[in-house]
Amino acid sequence: MKNIINSIATIFVFCSLLFSCHKELNNNKHDIPLFDTDTTLPYSMAKISSSISGFIIDERNAAVVGASVSGGGGTTFSDKYGYFELNNVQVVKEVAVVTVSLPGYFKQIKTYSATQGKAAFFRIKLLPKNISGTLESATGGVVTLVNGLSVSLPANAVVNALTNAAYNGQVNVAAQWISPLSNDIVNIMPGDLRGITKDNALKLLTTYGMAAVELSGTAGQLLQLAPGKKATLSFPLPATVAGTAPVNIPLWYFDEVNGLWREDGVAVKTSNSYVGQVSHFSFWNCDTPADYVDLSCTLMDDAGNPLPNVLVKLSIAVGSSQAVYGYTDTSGYVSGPVPANSQLLLEILSPGCANALYTQNLAVVNVPLSLGNIIVQAVSHVNGNVVNCSNNPVTNGDVLIVQNGVFNKCFLSPSGSFSYSTFACSDNTDLILIANDNDSLQSGQPTNLILSVGINSAGTLIACAVSSVEYFNYTITDKDPAYPDYKAALISPVAIFSQYIASFPEPTGAIAIEAYAPQIPEDPIHTSRRFYLTADNIHTNSVQALAGPQVKFFDHPHNIIGTTTIPVYITEYGGIGSFIAGYFSGFF
């Protein structure tokens, strides 16, 4: 049962709980820059209204449920498909930022140049914050990953990141290397490859590899290098770029506040690695800077319909590995920085397609360039309509489209119809369509469709019989005298949480449900609530027992004592690819 359940990325349970325990989740103080940030910026801070949407996946390419997404003063959570949407938020026009946070993963920040009246779309892949090795703070040492990335700490060089007090004990090192040749680097890397030089100039970067590093203590506390101390990072160089990589290259760290890379130091090429010293830990990058210009275009099919969520790649045509990427929004529009004074190759890509769907050579100078509409041939059109349980058109809803494991969303017209354009080639001709009614919170069963070039009719889809509720609610009491500000921290009487399938092993014959809360500044260690739902003889209208409630302190679970048996009422139980729904209520 455990293996089957873990294979379903869209399991959810909603519940109503009453807690009288400590507050939980991440500490907002962790978001405070861990290093000085120059307030003199080489761009305007003028703001405009922008909308942002996208899909979030994890290292297994599975949809991420319940990730916190913020940008322009707005905050939302990703749904069971990993989809998020922020509408009409105020962002810095030249350097707009959207931030994704999920416990157990490195924070992901995307940056873009906002355009009035145009939305931004992203596909975001989170990097797990796995412990790569441990060191003793008193002696320091080296942690080396199998891919060649290494982190070297000197002795007695670690402090508590929040208090700046010296730390003594075991140091956990979480690290990830991002190869410059990664096929999904556009989804993994932070920012948009723009950086601020030590001379305070805004440049476009060519990366030779990035690294994410974070230190933590035995109680999960965030650690940093002590003032005046430096650590050594060694970045592996892929063989295909090592020969042309410069001997000395600027080092850059990612500034989470401004969403840009900042030059800070130099790395030296040693054999097949770049080696450099850093004064703090965050994302680090080995890059060469160059001038850039903004380029924009709109992708259309031969009938004049927009091509949404399509990946556009622009690379130096000859003699360089430099490339930039962007995704079109729902209107087919995409914009971003490209190398100035260069011969570029524009390519339109699609998952499952071995070759580019469209190519164009460009001569870019030093002024912004708009390519206008680009018409792409051999497009597949998918048309259909959606009705609800009463067989009436769904006026507020969408169709989730899964193609080659990649999610897309098509919104319905006021009459309940939809039209979607994509590409049929090699391994991506199978579509899965799921209709959603946002008014009744009902979804339909998945519908399969084989794509061909031209018109493809999906017929009438029914958004009915499957609950699309994707959150569960619980109320937290204010009875804990140890946390007098607890009630103030939870202004709303009901906090909304997304369920998350536990990443560590569950007992045999049990389904684990894990709840993450919004960040609460006063509490640095409580990260989640975890529950077990027994899976024996589970079926629709069955009653199961809630077992093993725990509070999770980072990755260390602790049992909640004094609980009573709480029944869980199952209202819906489907097979693989379907949902589990139900409710329970009780006191912990």
C-alpha positions as a printed Julia matrix, in Angstrom:
588×3 Matrix{Float64}:
   0.0    0.0     0.0
   2.81   2.39    0.88
   4.47   2.14   -2.53
   1.2    2.58   -4.35
   0.21   5.61   -2.35
   3.61   7.24   -2.73
   3.26   7.0    -6.49
   0.2    9.24   -6.46
   1.32  12.85   -6.61
  -2.2   14.24   -6.16
  -3.36  12.64   -2.9
  -4.95  15.08   -0.51
  -6.95  15.21    2.7
  -8.77  18.17    4.15
  -9.4   18.31    7.84
 -10.32  20.51   10.77
  -7.93  20.29   13.72
  -7.56  22.11   17.01
  -4.03  22.48   18.36
  -2.75  23.76   21.68
   0.92  23.31   20.92
   3.75  25.55   19.81
   3.82  27.57   16.65
   5.5   26.15   13.6
   7.51  26.34   10.42
  10.31  28.51    9.19
  11.75  31.58   10.82
  11.28  34.74    8.82
  14.62  35.92   10.15
  16.19  33.41    7.81
  15.07  35.69    5.0
  17.22  38.54    6.3
  20.31  38.96    4.08
  23.24  37.18    5.64
  25.66  39.71    4.21
  25.77  43.41    3.44
  23.7   44.52    0.45
  24.6   47.65   -1.48
  21.59  49.93   -1.68
  22.93  51.78   -4.74
  21.47  49.9    -7.68
  22.22  50.35  -11.4
  18.55  50.3   -12.4
  15.32  52.13  -11.67
  13.09  50.99   -8.8
   9.96  52.09  -10.68
   7.11  49.59  -10.28
   4.35  48.36  -12.56
   1.47  45.92  -12.25
   2.29  42.38  -13.34
   0.78  38.91  -13.21
   2.86  35.78  -12.64
   1.99  32.11  -13.05
   3.76  28.81  -13.44
   4.27  25.24  -12.34
   6.59  23.95   -9.6
   8.14  20.46   -9.59
  10.59  18.65   -7.31
  13.76  16.7    -8.09
  11.64  13.74   -9.26
   9.72  15.99  -11.67
   6.59  15.52   -9.52
   4.2   18.39   -8.89
   4.96  20.29   -5.69
   1.9   20.92   -3.52
   1.8   23.73   -0.97
   4.93  25.66   -1.89
   4.74  29.28   -0.76
   5.02  31.69   -3.7
   5.45  35.43   -3.2
   6.1   38.39   -5.44
   5.14  42.04   -5.71
   3.54  42.01   -2.27
   1.29  39.04   -3.02
   1.49  35.5    -1.66
  -0.12  32.24   -2.73
   0.47  28.47   -2.56
   0.98  25.97   -5.37
  -1.95  23.61   -5.93
  -1.97  19.83   -6.34
  -0.62  20.21   -9.86
   2.16  22.53   -8.73
   0.37  25.49  -10.34
   0.47  28.98   -8.86
  -0.85  32.35   -9.91
  -0.29  35.9    -8.68
  -2.45  38.54  -10.36
  -1.9   42.28  -10.59
   0.96  42.55   -8.1
   3.33  45.52   -7.97
   6.85  44.57   -9.11
  10.03  46.46   -9.97
   9.8   46.86  -13.74
  13.44  46.2   -14.65
  14.07  43.52  -12.03
  10.86  41.8   -10.94
  11.2   38.94   -8.46
   9.11  35.89   -7.55
  10.18  33.67   -4.62
   9.26  30.03   -3.96
   9.8   28.45   -0.52
   9.21  24.89    0.67
  10.69  23.27    3.79
  13.43  20.8     2.9
  14.36  22.63   -0.32
  16.61  25.51   -1.25
  14.68  28.72   -1.79
  14.05  29.38   -5.48
  13.92  32.92   -6.82
  13.1   33.88  -10.39
  13.78  37.29  -11.9
  12.33  38.91  -15.0
  11.92  42.23  -16.8
   8.24  43.09  -16.44
   6.2   44.5   -19.34
   3.01  46.47  -18.78
  -0.02  44.42  -19.82
   1.99  41.21  -20.21
   2.19  38.33  -17.76
   5.22  36.23  -16.79
   5.28  32.42  -16.81
   7.82  30.09  -15.17
   8.56  26.42  -14.76
  10.41  26.05  -11.47
  12.3   22.97  -10.3
  13.24  22.9    -6.63
  16.58  21.61   -5.36
  16.34  19.36   -2.28
  18.34  20.51    0.72
  19.9   17.09    1.35
  22.74  16.77    3.83
  25.84  16.03    1.75
  28.19  15.54    4.7
  29.01  16.58    8.25
  31.97  18.33    9.88
  33.05  19.29   13.37
  33.13  23.05   13.82
  36.28  22.88   15.99
  38.35  21.18   13.28
  36.63  22.13   10.03
  37.17  19.87    7.05
  36.0   19.1     3.51
  32.71  17.72    2.16
  32.86  16.47   -1.43
  29.88  15.45   -3.55
  30.04  12.63   -6.08
  29.73  15.19   -8.9
  32.95  16.89   -7.74
  31.58  19.92   -5.91
  33.46  20.4    -2.65
  33.03  22.66    0.39
  36.02  23.27    2.68
  35.56  24.91    6.09
  38.4   26.21    8.29
  38.46  25.41   12.01
  36.32  27.42   14.44
  34.71  29.38   11.61
  30.96  28.85   12.16
  28.39  31.0    13.95
  24.65  30.9    14.51
  23.21  32.87   11.59
  20.55  34.52   13.74
  22.52  35.43   16.86
  26.06  35.56   15.45
  27.17  33.54   18.49
  29.99  31.04   17.99
  28.75  27.53   17.26
  30.46  24.41   18.56
  29.43  20.97   17.41
  28.46  19.03   14.32
  27.91  21.05   11.16
  25.55  19.65    8.54
  26.45  20.69    5.0
  23.67  20.73    2.41
  24.98  21.37   -1.09
  23.9   21.12   -4.73
  25.83  21.7    -7.94
  24.08  23.08  -11.03
  25.86  22.08  -14.21
  26.05  24.75  -16.93
  25.08  21.99  -19.39
  21.96  20.89  -17.5
  18.97  20.45  -19.81
  16.68  22.14  -17.3
  19.05  24.81  -16.01
  16.43  27.46  -16.85
  14.07  25.8   -14.35
  16.66  25.15  -11.63
  18.87  28.24  -11.44
  17.92  31.35   -9.44
  17.56  34.7   -11.18
  17.77  35.3   -14.92
  21.57  35.37  -15.33
  21.83  39.1   -14.79
  24.37  40.34  -12.27
  25.82  43.49  -10.74
  29.57  43.84  -11.18
  31.92  45.19   -8.52
  31.79  48.46  -10.53
  27.99  48.54  -10.06
  27.12  47.79  -13.68
  24.27  45.5   -14.7
  25.5   42.7   -16.99
  24.34  39.43  -18.53
  26.31  36.41  -17.33
  27.62  33.26  -18.96
  27.72  30.56  -16.33
  30.35  27.84  -15.94
  28.55  26.26  -13.01
  26.63  27.17   -9.86
  26.44  25.83   -6.31
  23.9   26.1    -3.49
  25.3   25.61    0.03
  23.65  25.86    3.44
  24.98  24.96    6.9
  22.85  23.82    9.83
  23.46  22.64   13.38
  22.32  19.53   15.2
  19.08  21.23   16.28
  18.43  22.44   12.76
  19.57  26.02   13.41
  20.88  27.92   10.42
  24.65  28.5    10.5
  26.97  30.84    8.64
  30.67  31.63    8.38
  31.98  33.84   11.15
  33.0   37.42   10.25
  36.52  37.44    8.83
  36.44  33.72    7.98
  36.4   32.27    4.5
  35.53  28.87    3.08
  36.75  27.33   -0.17
  34.39  26.15   -2.91
  35.54  23.92   -5.74
  33.21  23.85   -8.76
  33.56  20.93  -11.2
  34.03  21.92  -14.85
  32.38  19.71  -17.51
  34.93  18.45  -20.01
  33.12  20.08  -22.95
  33.59  23.6   -21.52
  36.85  23.17  -19.56
  39.03  23.75  -22.62
  37.55  27.18  -23.42
  36.89  28.29  -19.83
  39.01  31.29  -18.77
  41.85  30.73  -16.28
  40.44  33.32  -13.87
  36.72  33.99  -13.61
  34.63  36.29  -11.4
  32.68  34.71   -8.55
  29.09  35.86   -7.95
  26.65  35.26   -5.11
  22.89  35.49   -5.49
  21.31  38.48   -3.77
  17.89  37.22   -2.65
  16.61  40.72   -1.91
  17.2   42.16   -5.38
  17.02  38.94   -7.38
  20.38  39.47   -9.07
  23.87  37.99   -8.9
  26.6   40.13   -7.32
  30.29  39.94   -8.14
  32.39  39.02   -5.11
  35.8   37.47   -5.63
  37.59  35.37   -8.23
  37.84  31.64   -8.93
  40.9   30.06  -10.53
  40.81  27.16  -12.96
  42.69  24.22  -11.46
  42.68  21.13  -13.64
  38.98  20.4   -14.2
  37.61  22.7   -11.47
  37.16  26.33  -10.52
  38.38  27.04   -6.97
  37.58  30.19   -5.02
  37.01  31.53   -1.51
  33.68  32.79   -0.18
  32.77  34.74    2.96
  29.23  33.42    3.37
  27.02  30.67    2.0
  24.15  31.04   -0.45
  24.05  30.35   -4.2
  27.43  30.95   -5.86
  28.19  31.16   -9.57
  31.27  31.21  -11.84
  30.48  33.63  -14.69
  31.84  35.97  -17.32
  29.86  39.24  -17.73
  28.81  40.98  -20.95
  26.51  43.76  -22.12
  22.91  42.89  -22.94
  19.76  44.23  -24.58
  16.1   43.35  -24.08
  14.47  41.22  -26.76
  10.78  40.35  -27.1
   8.54  38.4   -29.44
   5.11  36.75  -29.6
   4.68  33.17  -30.8
   1.59  32.45  -32.89
   0.32  29.47  -34.85
  -0.66  29.67  -38.52
  -4.24  30.56  -37.54
  -3.16  33.5   -35.4
  -3.65  31.75  -32.04
  -1.07  32.36  -29.27
   1.33  29.58  -28.26
   1.45  29.61  -24.44
   4.06  28.13  -22.06
   6.55  27.45  -24.88
  10.3   27.49  -24.18
  12.38  29.93  -26.24
  16.17  29.61  -26.29
  18.59  32.26  -27.55
  22.25  31.32  -27.83
  25.44  32.73  -29.31
  25.44  31.27  -32.82
  29.16  30.44  -33.0
  32.02  29.93  -30.55
  30.24  30.2   -27.19
  28.08  28.14  -24.87
  26.19  31.23  -23.7
  22.4   30.86  -23.83
  19.35  32.48  -22.26
  15.84  31.08  -21.98
  12.27  32.22  -21.45
   8.72  30.87  -21.48
   5.83  32.47  -23.33
   2.81  33.6   -21.34
  -0.84  32.87  -22.19
  -0.71  35.45  -25.0
   2.39  33.84  -26.52
   4.59  36.75  -25.4
   8.12  36.36  -24.07
  10.85  38.88  -23.3
  14.21  38.99  -21.59
  17.87  39.97  -21.76
  20.1   38.68  -24.6
  23.79  39.3   -25.38
  24.35  42.63  -27.13
  26.29  43.02  -30.39
  26.04  39.3   -31.14
  24.94  36.83  -33.76
  22.24  34.79  -32.05
  20.31  31.63  -32.79
  16.66  31.64  -31.7
  15.13  28.21  -31.1
  11.6   27.21  -30.08
  11.61  24.0   -28.04
   9.0   21.58  -26.73
   9.27  18.59  -24.34
   9.53  15.32  -26.26
  10.63  17.0   -29.48
  14.17  16.03  -30.42
  14.67  19.05  -32.67
  13.78  22.71  -32.43
  10.32  23.49  -33.79
  11.52  26.76  -35.25
  14.91  28.43  -35.71
  15.94  31.92  -36.72
  19.32  33.64  -36.92
  19.45  37.15  -35.47
  21.92  40.0   -35.55
  21.51  41.81  -32.23
  23.03  45.25  -31.7
  22.96  47.42  -28.59
  19.36  48.63  -28.58
  16.18  46.81  -27.47
  14.75  44.58  -30.17
  11.18  43.43  -30.78
  10.7   40.6   -33.27
   6.93  41.05  -33.35
   4.89  37.95  -34.16
   6.69  34.72  -35.06
   4.48  32.22  -36.9
   5.16  28.56  -36.13
   3.87  25.9   -38.53
   2.79  22.28  -37.92
   0.88  23.07  -34.74
  -1.65  20.77  -33.07
  -4.91  22.44  -32.01
  -7.0   20.92  -29.21
 -10.61  22.1   -28.95
 -13.45  21.1   -26.66
 -15.9   22.2   -24.02
 -16.55  21.47  -20.34
 -19.82  20.87  -18.5
 -20.57  20.44  -14.79
 -22.5   17.79  -12.88
 -25.78  19.3   -14.11
 -24.59  19.16  -17.73
 -24.38  22.95  -17.86
 -21.36  24.79  -19.29
 -18.6   25.54  -16.76
 -18.09  29.3   -16.82
 -15.31  29.49  -14.24
 -12.79  26.73  -14.73
  -9.9   25.32  -16.67
  -8.49  22.2   -18.28
  -5.24  20.77  -16.96
  -3.22  19.34  -19.85
  -0.4   16.86  -19.2
   1.96  16.3   -22.13
   5.09  14.18  -21.78
   4.87  14.61  -18.0
   4.73  18.42  -18.28
   1.71  20.32  -16.94
  -0.07  23.12  -18.76
  -3.3   24.91  -17.98
  -5.91  26.16  -20.43
  -8.65  28.46  -19.11
 -12.25  28.15  -20.23
 -14.22  30.8   -22.09
 -17.46  32.14  -20.56
 -19.34  29.57  -22.66
 -17.31  26.66  -21.28
 -15.23  26.06  -24.41
 -11.45  25.83  -24.65
  -8.81  25.94  -27.36
  -5.19  24.97  -26.84
  -2.24  24.88  -29.23
   0.78  22.62  -28.84
   3.1   20.39  -30.85
   2.95  16.71  -31.78
   6.31  15.03  -32.27
   8.06  11.79  -31.25
   7.27  11.02  -27.6
   4.85  13.81  -26.73
   1.74  12.9   -28.74
  -0.23  11.57  -25.75
  -2.26  14.13  -23.84
  -4.1   13.76  -20.54
  -6.94  16.26  -20.03
  -8.56  16.97  -16.64
 -11.48  19.42  -16.5
 -11.9   21.6   -13.39
 -14.93  23.56  -12.2
 -13.68  26.25   -9.83
 -17.15  27.19   -8.6
 -18.25  23.74   -7.44
 -14.69  22.56   -6.67
 -15.24  19.51   -8.82
 -12.87  17.86  -11.28
 -13.42  15.2   -13.91
 -11.72  11.91  -14.58
  -8.59  12.07  -16.79
  -9.29  11.89  -20.53
  -6.66  10.61  -22.97
  -6.13  12.14  -26.4
  -3.67  11.19  -29.15
  -2.34  14.29  -30.88
  -1.96  14.85  -34.59
  -0.98  17.95  -36.53
  -4.03  20.11  -37.18
  -7.38  20.03  -35.38
  -7.9   17.61  -32.48
 -11.35  17.44  -30.89
 -11.49  16.6   -27.2
 -15.29  16.61  -27.27
 -17.17  17.37  -24.07
 -15.3   16.94  -20.8
 -17.21  16.59  -17.54
 -15.94  18.37  -14.42
 -17.78  16.24  -11.91
 -17.48  13.43   -9.33
 -13.95  14.16   -8.16
 -13.35  16.7    -5.4
 -10.77  19.32   -6.32
 -10.37  20.61   -2.75
  -6.65  20.92   -2.21
  -6.27  22.51    1.19
  -7.11  21.54    4.71
  -7.96  23.86    7.57
  -7.1   23.76   11.21
  -7.57  26.14   14.08
  -4.77  26.77   16.56
  -5.57  27.89   20.1
  -3.78  30.7    21.93
  -3.35  28.87   25.25
   0.43  28.49   25.27
   1.92  31.02   27.76
   5.43  30.39   26.43
   4.46  32.14   23.21
   2.53  35.3    24.14
   2.64  36.61   20.55
   1.25  33.41   19.11
  -2.26  34.72   18.61
  -0.93  37.86   16.94
   1.17  35.77   14.61
  -1.95  33.95   13.43
  -4.29  36.79   12.67
  -6.81  34.6    10.88
  -8.73  32.19   13.15
  -8.34  29.51   10.49
  -4.96  28.89    8.89
  -4.85  27.35    5.43
  -2.34  24.57    4.85
  -1.5   22.39    1.9
  -0.95  18.71    2.46
   2.42  17.25    1.69
   3.3   13.57    1.43
   6.07  12.84    3.93
   9.52  12.51    2.43
  10.79  10.07    5.05
   9.55   6.49    5.51
   6.08   5.83    6.9
   5.14   2.78    8.97
   4.07  -0.2     6.91
   0.41   0.02    6.0
   0.06   3.75    6.65
  -0.36   6.91    4.63
   1.58   9.91    5.93
   0.11  13.4     5.75
   2.29  16.39    6.53
   1.14  19.98    7.03
   3.35  23.03    6.6
   2.37  26.39    8.01
   3.11  29.95    6.88
   6.34  31.33    8.32
   6.11  32.57   11.92
   9.0   34.85   12.97
   9.13  33.92   16.66
   9.54  30.18   16.2
  12.7   28.98   14.42
  12.34  25.22   14.84
   8.79  23.93   14.47
   8.49  23.07   10.81
   5.45  20.85   10.4
   2.7   18.7    11.82
   2.58  15.08   10.65
  -0.19  12.51   10.86
  -0.59   8.86    9.95
  -3.73   7.53    8.37
  -4.02   3.75    8.58
  -4.46   2.24    5.16
  -5.98  -1.13    6.07
  -9.23  -1.88    4.19
  -9.54   1.71    3.07
 -12.46   2.5     0.76
 -15.11   5.15    0.16
 -17.33   5.7     3.23
 -14.92   3.79    5.46
 -13.76   5.05    8.84
 -10.02   4.91    9.53
  -8.01   5.69   12.64
  -5.68   8.67   12.85
  -2.42   7.35   14.24
   1.04   8.57   15.22
   0.6   12.36   15.32
   3.98  14.05   15.42
   5.59  17.44   15.5
   8.5   17.56   13.07
  11.56  19.59   14.09
  13.27  20.01   10.72
  13.92  16.36    9.76
  13.55  14.94   13.28
  10.0   13.8    14.18
   8.75  13.79   17.78
   5.54  12.13   18.94
   2.7   14.21   20.34
   1.64  12.68   23.64
  -1.76  12.56   25.3
  -3.77  12.1    22.13
  -6.97  10.12   21.87
  -8.16   7.96   19.0
  -9.53  10.19   16.26
 -11.7    8.75   13.44
 -10.98   9.72    9.84
 -14.01   9.65    7.54
 -13.14   8.74    3.95
 -15.51  10.42    1.48
 -13.65   9.53   -1.7
 -11.12   6.85   -2.58
  -9.8    6.36   -6.1
  -7.11   4.28   -7.7
  -3.69   5.35   -8.92
  -3.94   8.79  -10.48
  -7.11   9.63   -8.56
  -7.69  11.18   -5.14
  -8.24  10.35   -1.51
 -10.5   12.8     0.32
 -11.96  12.93    3.79
 -12.06  14.77    7.07
 -11.21  14.41   10.73
 -11.41  16.56   13.84
  -9.8   16.33   17.26
  -7.65  17.83   20.0
  -3.88  17.49   20.41
